[in-house]
């Protein structure tokens, strides 16, 4: 369980800030309960109906459940992603004494855009922002189609197989390797590093996971250091050239350069959740699936609905830079607040009939890519990958059927995805 924030809270109360009402929720038991993780939505609805913002006295963390409230929190500079502002948090001086290994882990990972507040955030994100716009990403469409086709060529027809192992997991990794000009024979090693590193977002990590994260982070960064060195003489005009130019002209120091490249490659892990969560949701809603088959122009809206309905990122944090009044609640400087995306995306105050999967939903302002300055830089890439993949699947196969129970991850509270999705494909 994360460390307590008693001091922060006391100072906020001394300043007259109201605490959200307390409802006796055992947050950490709930968020890690495998039954909750299989289907978190009924419990999230129950808690959101009580109040849009909650305070967990045991951990000192605020939980933001409402759409309006999360949008305001994501937008303000009074709350940022720099966890150094989280008083008594992982990379605080207290934690350095109490838990030096975890402290070191987070300090090592710290200097990069996802952990930075302005102006450092703008400085680092500015290096890549342009290249990740839909218009600029479109140059990679032929490569994405090619990687997708290579995997589709190998799928068995007429017999059950696991969609995640054969297609959902490898596709985003392969695209990432191509984007960063990494040789194909590194696929397995890099997928292992990404998988280990992804535990950093889970808040609660076992000692073994911490050891793996530390080792993989070190090895991944060393690999990227060597990769950049190898390409320095002939940088081309891809994403690696941006990293090299930013290191060369001093926009980023070496740690920032390495951490950002590692993070940008690791972003592929979340796209695999969209592929799996999206497909299983279509299969559970055959009328919507048929509607999409019949009218492929609905694909972009269908993908937004998949993102809203079954988001891959379950929690989005912010740390208080200064006191921030959010509705009736003041989130004090130094506090950690977590947006629970599964609740935010089904807030009836924002979405009509929120538990209905409706591929024609419009508007659809979900929060699956976060919000404000930190909104996911890879969102165009994720959308493009998914659009190519689902169109290609439907082009090739006349029937796409579920061939057994899909298994949801039940060992992590920060991301929602599938261990397996048994599928059977038929060609007429
Ligand atoms: C469906 C796929 C994806 C989902 C659901 C997703 C989700 C998110 C979320 C929730 C955030 C945090 C936003 C916030 O704090 O407000 C984020 C940030 C980020 N994502 Fe993604 N992501 C996806 C794909 C990708 C891909 C493919 C990449 C790689 C290019 C990527 C790279 C990043 C980076 C670098 C950040 C930090 C941006 C910043 O701090 O400015 N993501 N993503």
Short mmCIF file of C-alpha atoms and ligand atoms in Angstrom, two decimals:
data_model
loop_
_atom_site.label_atom_id
_atom_site.label_comp_id
_atom_site.label_asym_id
_atom_site.label_seq_id
_atom_site.Cartn_x
_atom_site.Cartn_y
_atom_site.Cartn_z
CA UNK A 1 0.00 0.00 0.00
CA UNK A 2 1.35 3.49 -0.77
CA UNK A 3 2.65 5.63 2.10
CA UNK A 4 0.30 7.92 4.05
CA UNK A 5 -0.23 11.59 3.33
CA UNK A 6 -1.24 12.63 6.83
CA UNK A 7 0.89 15.81 6.83
CA UNK A 8 -0.51 17.00 3.52
CA UNK A 9 -4.06 16.41 4.63
CA UNK A 10 -3.59 18.13 7.98
CA UNK A 11 -2.22 21.24 6.28
CA UNK A 12 -5.13 21.25 3.85
CA UNK A 13 -7.60 20.95 6.71
CA UNK A 14 -5.80 23.69 8.61
CA UNK A 15 -6.32 25.85 5.54
CA UNK A 16 -10.05 25.10 5.79
CA UNK A 17 -10.28 22.58 2.93
CA UNK A 18 -13.22 20.17 3.01
CA UNK A 19 -12.56 16.44 2.89
CA UNK A 20 -14.79 14.42 0.59
CA UNK A 21 -17.38 12.43 2.53
CA UNK A 22 -16.07 9.09 3.77
CA UNK A 23 -17.87 5.87 2.77
CA UNK A 24 -15.73 3.27 4.45
CA UNK A 25 -14.28 1.83 1.26
CA UNK A 26 -11.25 -0.45 1.53
CA UNK A 27 -9.73 0.90 -1.66
CA UNK A 28 -6.61 -1.25 -1.91
CA UNK A 29 -8.44 -4.48 -1.19
CA UNK A 30 -11.02 -3.54 -3.79
CA UNK A 31 -8.59 -2.40 -6.50
CA UNK A 32 -6.55 -5.58 -6.25
CA UNK A 33 -9.44 -8.04 -5.86
CA UNK A 34 -9.42 -10.51 -8.81
CA UNK A 35 -13.24 -10.57 -8.88
CA UNK A 36 -13.34 -6.78 -9.15
CA UNK A 37 -10.65 -6.88 -11.84
CA UNK A 38 -12.66 -9.34 -13.96
CA UNK A 39 -15.53 -6.83 -14.13
CA UNK A 40 -14.91 -3.58 -12.25
CA UNK A 41 -17.89 -1.64 -13.61
CA UNK A 42 -20.69 -2.51 -11.12
CA UNK A 43 -18.46 -1.61 -8.15
CA UNK A 44 -17.21 1.57 -9.83
CA UNK A 45 -20.81 2.58 -10.53
CA UNK A 46 -21.80 1.97 -6.90
CA UNK A 47 -18.94 4.14 -5.63
CA UNK A 48 -19.39 6.89 -8.24
CA UNK A 49 -23.09 7.11 -7.30
CA UNK A 50 -21.97 7.91 -3.74
CA UNK A 51 -19.69 10.81 -4.77
CA UNK A 52 -17.55 11.88 -7.74
CA UNK A 53 -14.42 12.35 -5.56
CA UNK A 54 -13.31 10.18 -2.65
CA UNK A 55 -10.49 10.39 -0.12
CA UNK A 56 -8.77 7.27 1.19
CA UNK A 57 -7.49 8.11 4.66
CA UNK A 58 -5.38 4.92 4.78
CA UNK A 59 -3.20 5.91 1.81
CA UNK A 60 -3.91 9.64 1.65
CA UNK A 61 -4.94 9.29 -1.98
CA UNK A 62 -7.89 11.01 -3.67
CA UNK A 63 -9.91 8.99 -6.17
CA UNK A 64 -11.63 10.89 -8.96
CA UNK A 65 -14.63 9.06 -10.42
CA UNK A 66 -16.55 11.76 -12.32
CA UNK A 67 -15.95 12.88 -15.91
CA UNK A 68 -16.24 16.63 -15.25
CA UNK A 69 -13.96 16.36 -12.23
CA UNK A 70 -11.29 14.37 -14.06
CA UNK A 71 -11.31 16.76 -17.03
CA UNK A 72 -10.72 19.71 -14.67
CA UNK A 73 -7.92 17.88 -12.85
CA UNK A 74 -6.21 16.85 -16.10
CA UNK A 75 -6.31 20.39 -17.44
CA UNK A 76 -4.97 22.40 -14.53
CA UNK A 77 -1.28 23.12 -13.97
CA UNK A 78 -2.04 23.08 -10.23
CA UNK A 79 -1.85 19.31 -10.59
CA UNK A 80 0.89 17.64 -12.62
CA UNK A 81 2.47 14.30 -13.39
CA UNK A 82 5.75 15.04 -11.63
CA UNK A 83 5.67 12.57 -8.74
CA UNK A 84 8.41 14.51 -6.95
CA UNK A 85 5.48 16.70 -5.84
CA UNK A 86 3.85 13.72 -4.13
CA UNK A 87 4.77 14.38 -0.50
CA UNK A 88 5.93 11.13 1.15
CA UNK A 89 5.54 9.37 -2.19
CA UNK A 90 7.89 6.94 -3.91
CA UNK A 91 10.60 9.44 -4.75
CA UNK A 92 10.31 11.57 -1.61
CA UNK A 93 13.16 11.96 0.92
CA UNK A 94 11.08 9.89 3.43
CA UNK A 95 10.87 7.00 1.03
CA UNK A 96 14.59 7.23 0.39
CA UNK A 97 15.07 6.32 4.06
CA UNK A 98 12.19 3.84 4.37
CA UNK A 99 12.45 2.02 1.04
CA UNK A 100 15.71 2.93 -0.74
CA UNK A 101 15.25 0.33 -3.52
CA UNK A 102 11.87 1.68 -4.61
CA UNK A 103 13.18 5.22 -4.27
CA UNK A 104 16.08 4.43 -6.59
CA UNK A 105 13.79 2.70 -9.06
CA UNK A 106 11.53 5.70 -9.46
CA UNK A 107 14.35 8.25 -9.49
CA UNK A 108 15.97 6.27 -12.30
CA UNK A 109 12.76 6.37 -14.31
CA UNK A 110 11.83 9.95 -13.39
CA UNK A 111 13.37 12.27 -16.01
CA UNK A 112 10.99 11.96 -18.98
CA UNK A 113 7.90 13.68 -20.36
CA UNK A 114 5.32 11.53 -18.59
CA UNK A 115 6.81 12.46 -15.21
CA UNK A 116 7.47 16.14 -15.90
CA UNK A 117 5.53 19.34 -15.27
CA UNK A 118 5.86 22.52 -17.33
CA UNK A 119 8.21 23.85 -18.61
CA UNK A 120 10.23 20.59 -18.73
CA UNK A 121 7.24 18.66 -20.04
CA UNK A 122 6.78 20.99 -23.02
CA UNK A 123 10.51 20.92 -23.73
CA UNK A 124 10.59 17.10 -23.97
CA UNK A 125 7.21 16.50 -25.56
CA UNK A 126 7.96 19.21 -28.13
CA UNK A 127 10.68 16.98 -29.58
CA UNK A 128 8.13 14.33 -30.65
CA UNK A 129 4.73 16.04 -30.73
CA UNK A 130 4.75 16.87 -34.43
CA UNK A 131 5.88 13.42 -35.54
CA UNK A 132 2.99 11.77 -33.66
CA UNK A 133 0.22 13.88 -35.22
CA UNK A 134 -2.21 11.83 -37.38
CA UNK A 135 -0.99 13.61 -40.53
CA UNK A 136 2.64 12.73 -39.88
CA UNK A 137 1.95 9.22 -38.59
CA UNK A 138 0.15 8.43 -41.86
CA UNK A 139 3.54 7.88 -43.54
CA UNK A 140 3.80 4.66 -41.52
CA UNK A 141 0.49 3.23 -42.80
CA UNK A 142 2.09 0.94 -45.42
CA UNK A 143 4.45 -0.47 -42.78
CA UNK A 144 1.57 -1.05 -40.34
CA UNK A 145 -0.46 -2.83 -43.05
CA UNK A 146 2.55 -5.00 -43.90
CA UNK A 147 3.19 -6.01 -40.27
CA UNK A 148 -0.50 -6.76 -39.85
CA UNK A 149 -0.62 -8.91 -43.01
CA UNK A 150 2.45 -10.90 -41.96
CA UNK A 151 0.69 -11.94 -38.75
CA UNK A 152 -2.67 -12.55 -40.44
CA UNK A 153 -0.99 -14.86 -42.98
CA UNK A 154 -0.04 -17.17 -40.12
CA UNK A 155 -3.42 -17.37 -38.37
CA UNK A 156 -5.09 -20.79 -38.53
CA UNK A 157 -8.43 -20.95 -40.34
CA UNK A 158 -11.25 -23.14 -39.04
CA UNK A 159 -9.60 -24.10 -35.76
CA UNK A 160 -9.37 -22.37 -32.37
CA UNK A 161 -6.32 -20.29 -31.44
CA UNK A 162 -5.47 -17.52 -28.99
CA UNK A 163 -5.91 -14.12 -30.66
CA UNK A 164 -3.74 -12.36 -28.09
CA UNK A 165 -0.73 -14.68 -28.46
CA UNK A 166 -0.96 -14.90 -32.26
CA UNK A 167 -1.91 -11.32 -33.15
CA UNK A 168 -2.93 -8.85 -30.39
CA UNK A 169 0.32 -8.99 -28.41
CA UNK A 170 2.93 -9.11 -31.20
CA UNK A 171 1.44 -6.55 -33.63
CA UNK A 172 2.02 -3.35 -31.59
CA UNK A 173 5.51 -4.54 -30.55
CA UNK A 174 6.52 -5.18 -34.17
CA UNK A 175 5.23 -1.77 -35.24
CA UNK A 176 7.17 -0.14 -32.41
CA UNK A 177 10.40 -1.89 -33.44
CA UNK A 178 9.96 -0.67 -37.02
CA UNK A 179 9.22 2.90 -35.89
CA UNK A 180 12.44 2.98 -33.89
CA UNK A 181 14.47 1.04 -36.47
CA UNK A 182 15.21 -1.82 -34.08
CA UNK A 183 16.15 -5.19 -35.64
CA UNK A 184 13.42 -7.87 -35.64
CA UNK A 185 15.54 -10.32 -33.65
CA UNK A 186 15.16 -8.03 -30.61
CA UNK A 187 11.37 -8.57 -30.50
CA UNK A 188 11.26 -11.11 -27.69
CA UNK A 189 13.84 -9.36 -25.52
CA UNK A 190 12.16 -5.99 -25.88
CA UNK A 191 8.68 -7.43 -25.25
CA UNK A 192 10.09 -8.86 -21.98
CA UNK A 193 11.58 -5.51 -20.94
CA UNK A 194 8.33 -3.69 -21.76
CA UNK A 195 6.32 -6.21 -19.80
CA UNK A 196 8.56 -5.83 -16.72
CA UNK A 197 8.62 -2.04 -16.94
CA UNK A 198 4.86 -1.83 -17.22
CA UNK A 199 4.62 -2.82 -13.55
CA UNK A 200 5.90 0.63 -12.58
CA UNK A 201 2.41 1.96 -13.14
CA UNK A 202 0.77 -0.54 -10.84
CA UNK A 203 1.44 1.33 -7.53
CA UNK A 204 1.55 -1.95 -5.61
CA UNK A 205 4.55 -4.04 -6.72
CA UNK A 206 5.94 -7.24 -5.26
CA UNK A 207 9.68 -7.29 -4.35
CA UNK A 208 10.27 -9.62 -7.32
CA UNK A 209 8.54 -7.23 -9.69
CA UNK A 210 10.67 -4.37 -8.34
CA UNK A 211 13.83 -6.38 -9.00
CA UNK A 212 12.66 -7.19 -12.55
CA UNK A 213 11.74 -3.57 -13.26
CA UNK A 214 15.15 -2.40 -12.09
CA UNK A 215 17.03 -4.98 -14.17
CA UNK A 216 14.92 -4.47 -17.30
CA UNK A 217 15.03 -0.69 -17.08
CA UNK A 218 18.82 -0.83 -16.86
CA UNK A 219 19.17 -3.29 -19.76
CA UNK A 220 16.61 -1.48 -21.94
CA UNK A 221 18.33 1.89 -21.44
CA UNK A 222 21.74 0.39 -22.19
CA UNK A 223 20.37 -1.15 -25.37
CA UNK A 224 18.84 2.20 -26.44
CA UNK A 225 22.15 3.96 -25.66
CA UNK A 226 23.99 1.54 -28.01
CA UNK A 227 21.23 1.76 -30.63
CA UNK A 228 21.45 5.57 -30.71
CA UNK A 229 25.24 5.36 -30.96
CA UNK A 230 24.98 2.98 -33.91
CA UNK A 231 22.54 5.24 -35.77
CA UNK A 232 24.28 8.53 -34.93
CA UNK A 233 26.33 8.51 -38.13
CA UNK A 234 23.32 7.86 -40.33
CA UNK A 235 20.20 9.03 -38.47
CA UNK A 236 17.72 9.10 -41.41
CA UNK A 237 14.47 11.05 -40.98
CA UNK A 238 12.53 8.81 -38.56
CA UNK A 239 11.81 9.01 -34.83
CA UNK A 240 15.37 8.05 -33.89
CA UNK A 241 16.67 11.11 -35.75
CA UNK A 242 14.50 13.28 -33.46
CA UNK A 243 16.02 11.70 -30.35
CA UNK A 244 19.53 12.14 -31.72
CA UNK A 245 18.95 15.78 -32.73
CA UNK A 246 17.48 16.63 -29.30
CA UNK A 247 20.49 15.03 -27.56
CA UNK A 248 22.89 16.79 -29.91
CA UNK A 249 21.46 20.31 -29.54
CA UNK A 250 21.05 19.98 -25.77
CA UNK A 251 17.20 19.99 -25.72
CA UNK A 252 17.41 16.82 -23.63
CA UNK A 253 20.17 15.41 -21.48
CA UNK A 254 21.19 11.79 -21.85
CA UNK A 255 18.91 10.36 -19.14
CA UNK A 256 15.92 12.20 -20.59
CA UNK A 257 16.77 11.04 -24.10
CA UNK A 258 17.02 7.40 -23.06
CA UNK A 259 13.97 7.38 -20.78
CA UNK A 260 11.74 9.02 -23.40
CA UNK A 261 12.77 6.56 -26.11
CA UNK A 262 12.16 3.64 -23.72
CA UNK A 263 8.73 5.06 -22.85
CA UNK A 264 7.77 5.69 -26.48
CA UNK A 265 8.68 2.11 -27.41
CA UNK A 266 6.86 0.78 -24.33
CA UNK A 267 3.65 2.62 -25.31
CA UNK A 268 2.91 -0.32 -27.59
CA UNK A 269 1.84 -2.35 -24.55
CA UNK A 270 -1.33 -0.27 -24.26
CA UNK A 271 -2.29 -0.74 -27.91
CA UNK A 272 -2.49 -4.49 -27.36
CA UNK A 273 -5.17 -3.84 -24.74
CA UNK A 274 -7.20 -1.92 -27.32
CA UNK A 275 -6.93 -4.77 -29.83
CA UNK A 276 -8.00 -7.43 -27.30
CA UNK A 277 -10.53 -5.41 -25.28
CA UNK A 278 -12.02 -4.01 -28.50
CA UNK A 279 -12.44 -7.38 -30.20
CA UNK A 280 -13.90 -9.15 -27.16
CA UNK A 281 -16.41 -6.31 -26.78
CA UNK A 282 -17.47 -6.62 -30.43
CA UNK A 283 -17.88 -10.37 -29.95
CA UNK A 284 -20.04 -9.81 -26.87
CA UNK A 285 -22.20 -7.39 -28.85
CA UNK A 286 -22.92 -9.25 -32.12
CA UNK A 287 -25.44 -6.69 -33.40
CA UNK A 288 -22.85 -3.92 -33.13
CA UNK A 289 -20.24 -6.20 -34.75
CA UNK A 290 -22.59 -6.85 -37.70
CA UNK A 291 -23.36 -3.15 -38.00
CA UNK A 292 -19.63 -2.46 -38.29
CA UNK A 293 -19.11 -5.20 -40.86
CA UNK A 294 -21.94 -3.78 -42.94
CA UNK A 295 -20.65 -0.19 -42.76
CA UNK A 296 -16.91 0.15 -42.33
CA UNK A 297 -17.15 3.93 -42.34
CA UNK A 298 -18.24 3.46 -38.71
CA UNK A 299 -14.78 2.12 -37.79
CA UNK A 300 -13.31 5.33 -36.27
CA UNK A 301 -16.39 5.82 -34.08
CA UNK A 302 -16.43 2.12 -33.17
CA UNK A 303 -12.80 2.38 -32.00
CA UNK A 304 -13.64 5.39 -29.81
CA UNK A 305 -16.47 3.37 -28.27
CA UNK A 306 -14.13 0.40 -27.65
CA UNK A 307 -11.75 2.81 -25.91
CA UNK A 308 -14.55 4.26 -23.79
CA UNK A 309 -16.24 1.00 -22.93
CA UNK A 310 -13.19 -1.14 -22.07
CA UNK A 311 -10.26 1.24 -21.45
CA UNK A 312 -6.78 -0.31 -21.29
CA UNK A 313 -5.40 2.29 -18.85
CA UNK A 314 -7.38 2.02 -15.63
CA UNK A 315 -5.73 4.70 -13.52
CA UNK A 316 -4.34 8.14 -14.37
CA UNK A 317 -2.44 9.96 -11.62
CA UNK A 318 -1.77 13.61 -10.84
CA UNK A 319 0.24 15.10 -7.95
CA UNK A 320 -0.75 18.45 -6.40
CA UNK A 321 1.66 21.31 -7.17
CA UNK A 322 -0.60 23.71 -5.30
CA UNK A 323 -3.99 23.40 -3.60
CA UNK A 324 -6.69 22.81 -6.19
CA UNK A 325 -10.41 23.26 -5.64
CA UNK A 326 -12.21 20.44 -7.44
CA UNK A 327 -15.97 20.78 -6.99
CA UNK A 328 -16.58 20.71 -3.24
CA UNK A 329 -13.18 19.23 -2.49
CA UNK A 330 -9.79 20.91 -2.13
CA UNK A 331 -6.99 18.60 -3.26
CA UNK A 332 -3.97 19.90 -1.37
CA UNK A 333 -0.47 20.51 -2.71
CA UNK A 334 1.56 17.33 -2.20
CA UNK A 335 -1.41 14.96 -2.51
CA UNK A 336 -1.76 12.21 -5.09
CA UNK A 337 -5.06 12.00 -6.97
CA UNK A 338 -5.98 9.11 -9.22
CA UNK A 339 -8.56 9.21 -11.99
CA UNK A 340 -10.35 5.85 -12.32
CA UNK A 341 -10.98 5.64 -16.06
CA UNK A 342 -13.51 2.78 -15.90
CA UNK A 343 -15.72 5.06 -13.83
CA UNK A 344 -15.01 8.33 -15.64
CA UNK A 345 -15.88 6.79 -19.04
CA UNK A 346 -19.25 5.56 -17.75
CA UNK A 347 -20.30 8.67 -15.88
CA UNK A 348 -24.02 9.11 -16.71
CA UNK A 349 -23.60 12.86 -16.27
CA UNK A 350 -21.52 12.78 -19.49
CA UNK A 351 -22.64 9.67 -21.39
CA UNK A 352 -26.21 8.66 -22.13
CA UNK A 353 -26.91 5.03 -21.26
CA UNK A 354 -23.21 4.58 -20.37
CA UNK A 355 -23.27 0.80 -19.91
CA UNK A 356 -24.47 0.29 -23.49
CA UNK A 357 -21.82 -0.43 -26.13
CA UNK A 358 -22.91 1.73 -29.06
CA UNK A 359 -20.52 2.04 -32.02
CA UNK A 360 -22.44 5.05 -33.35
CA UNK A 361 -22.04 7.04 -30.13
CA UNK A 362 -21.33 10.67 -30.88
CA UNK A 363 -19.94 12.76 -29.27
CA UNK A 364 -17.73 10.39 -27.32
CA UNK A 365 -15.38 12.38 -25.10
CA UNK A 366 -13.89 9.44 -23.21
CA UNK A 367 -10.77 9.80 -21.07
CA UNK A 368 -8.94 6.66 -22.13
CA UNK A 369 -6.01 8.67 -23.45
CA UNK A 370 -6.02 10.95 -20.38
CA UNK A 371 -6.32 14.69 -20.82
CA UNK A 372 -4.68 18.10 -20.73
CA UNK A 373 -1.04 18.55 -21.69
CA UNK A 374 -0.19 14.89 -21.01
CA UNK A 375 -2.88 13.43 -23.26
CA UNK A 376 -1.38 10.32 -24.86
CA UNK A 377 1.14 11.25 -27.53
CA UNK A 378 0.68 7.85 -29.22
CA UNK A 379 -3.11 8.08 -29.65
CA UNK A 380 -3.05 8.53 -33.45
CA UNK A 381 -0.72 5.55 -33.79
CA UNK A 382 -2.92 3.38 -31.55
CA UNK A 383 -6.07 4.35 -33.48
CA UNK A 384 -4.40 3.78 -36.84
CA UNK A 385 -3.02 0.37 -35.82
CA UNK A 386 -6.44 -0.75 -34.56
CA UNK A 387 -8.27 0.50 -37.64
CA UNK A 388 -5.87 -1.32 -39.97
CA UNK A 389 -6.03 -4.51 -37.87
CA UNK A 390 -9.83 -4.72 -37.55
CA UNK A 391 -10.44 -3.83 -41.19
CA UNK A 392 -7.93 -6.46 -42.31
CA UNK A 393 -9.50 -9.10 -40.04
CA UNK A 394 -12.96 -8.42 -41.44
CA UNK A 395 -11.68 -8.27 -45.03
CA UNK A 396 -10.04 -11.67 -44.75
CA UNK A 397 -12.47 -13.63 -42.62
CA UNK A 398 -16.19 -13.98 -43.20
CA UNK A 399 -16.82 -15.23 -39.69
CA UNK A 400 -14.97 -14.25 -36.52
CA UNK A 401 -16.23 -16.26 -33.56
CA UNK A 402 -15.21 -16.59 -29.95
CA UNK A 403 -14.04 -20.15 -29.29
CA UNK A 404 -13.95 -20.10 -25.47
CA UNK A 405 -13.92 -17.81 -22.41
CA UNK A 406 -11.74 -14.70 -22.65
CA UNK A 407 -9.46 -14.35 -19.62
CA UNK A 408 -8.97 -10.86 -18.15
CA UNK A 409 -5.78 -9.87 -16.33
CA UNK A 410 -6.51 -10.16 -12.62
CA UNK A 411 -3.09 -9.32 -11.25
CA UNK A 412 -2.89 -5.57 -11.86
CA UNK A 413 -5.06 -2.56 -11.13
CA UNK A 414 -3.45 0.00 -13.46
CA UNK A 415 -4.21 -1.65 -16.80
CA UNK A 416 -7.06 -3.76 -18.11
CA UNK A 417 -6.33 -6.32 -20.76
CA UNK A 418 -6.64 -9.96 -21.75
CA UNK A 419 -4.42 -12.91 -21.05
CA UNK A 420 -6.17 -14.83 -23.79
CA UNK A 421 -9.02 -14.60 -26.28
CA UNK A 422 -9.84 -17.94 -27.95
CA UNK A 423 -11.01 -17.32 -31.51
CA UNK A 424 -12.15 -19.24 -34.57
CA UNK A 425 -11.92 -17.74 -38.06
CA UNK A 426 -13.83 -18.93 -41.11
CA UNK A 427 -13.50 -18.14 -44.79
CA UNK A 428 -16.68 -18.78 -46.79
C1 LIG B 1 -4.70 2.26 -26.89
C2 LIG B 1 -3.45 2.60 -26.70
C3 LIG B 1 -3.02 3.59 -25.67
C4 LIG B 1 -3.67 4.03 -24.54
C5 LIG B 1 -5.02 3.59 -23.98
C6 LIG B 1 -2.80 5.00 -23.89
C7 LIG B 1 -3.09 5.67 -22.73
C8 LIG B 1 -2.32 6.70 -22.21
C9 LIG B 1 -2.65 7.46 -21.04
C10 LIG B 1 -3.90 7.25 -20.18
C11 LIG B 1 -1.68 8.38 -20.84
C12 LIG B 1 -1.57 9.39 -19.69
C13 LIG B 1 -2.30 10.66 -20.05
C14 LIG B 1 -2.50 11.61 -18.90
O1 LIG B 1 -1.76 11.54 -17.90
O2 LIG B 1 -3.42 12.42 -18.96
C15 LIG B 1 -0.69 8.19 -21.88
C16 LIG B 1 0.44 8.93 -22.02
C17 LIG B 1 1.46 8.60 -22.89
N1 LIG B 1 1.43 7.62 -23.87
FE1 LIG B 1 -0.13 6.45 -24.34
N2 LIG B 1 -1.65 5.10 -24.64
C18 LIG B 1 -1.75 4.27 -25.73
C19 LIG B 1 -0.82 4.11 -26.73
C20 LIG B 1 0.41 4.70 -26.76
C21 LIG B 1 1.42 4.46 -27.78
C22 LIG B 1 1.25 3.57 -29.00
C23 LIG B 1 2.51 5.18 -27.42
C24 LIG B 1 3.83 5.26 -28.14
C25 LIG B 1 4.04 6.07 -29.07
C26 LIG B 1 2.18 5.91 -26.19
C27 LIG B 1 3.04 6.75 -25.53
C28 LIG B 1 2.65 7.59 -24.48
C29 LIG B 1 3.53 8.60 -23.90
C30 LIG B 1 4.96 8.90 -24.27
C31 LIG B 1 2.77 9.26 -22.91
C32 LIG B 1 3.20 10.43 -22.06
C33 LIG B 1 2.70 11.72 -22.70
C34 LIG B 1 3.00 12.96 -21.88
O3 LIG B 1 3.22 12.86 -20.69
O4 LIG B 1 2.98 14.05 -22.47
N3 LIG B 1 0.92 5.57 -25.83
N4 LIG B 1 -1.11 7.17 -22.71
#
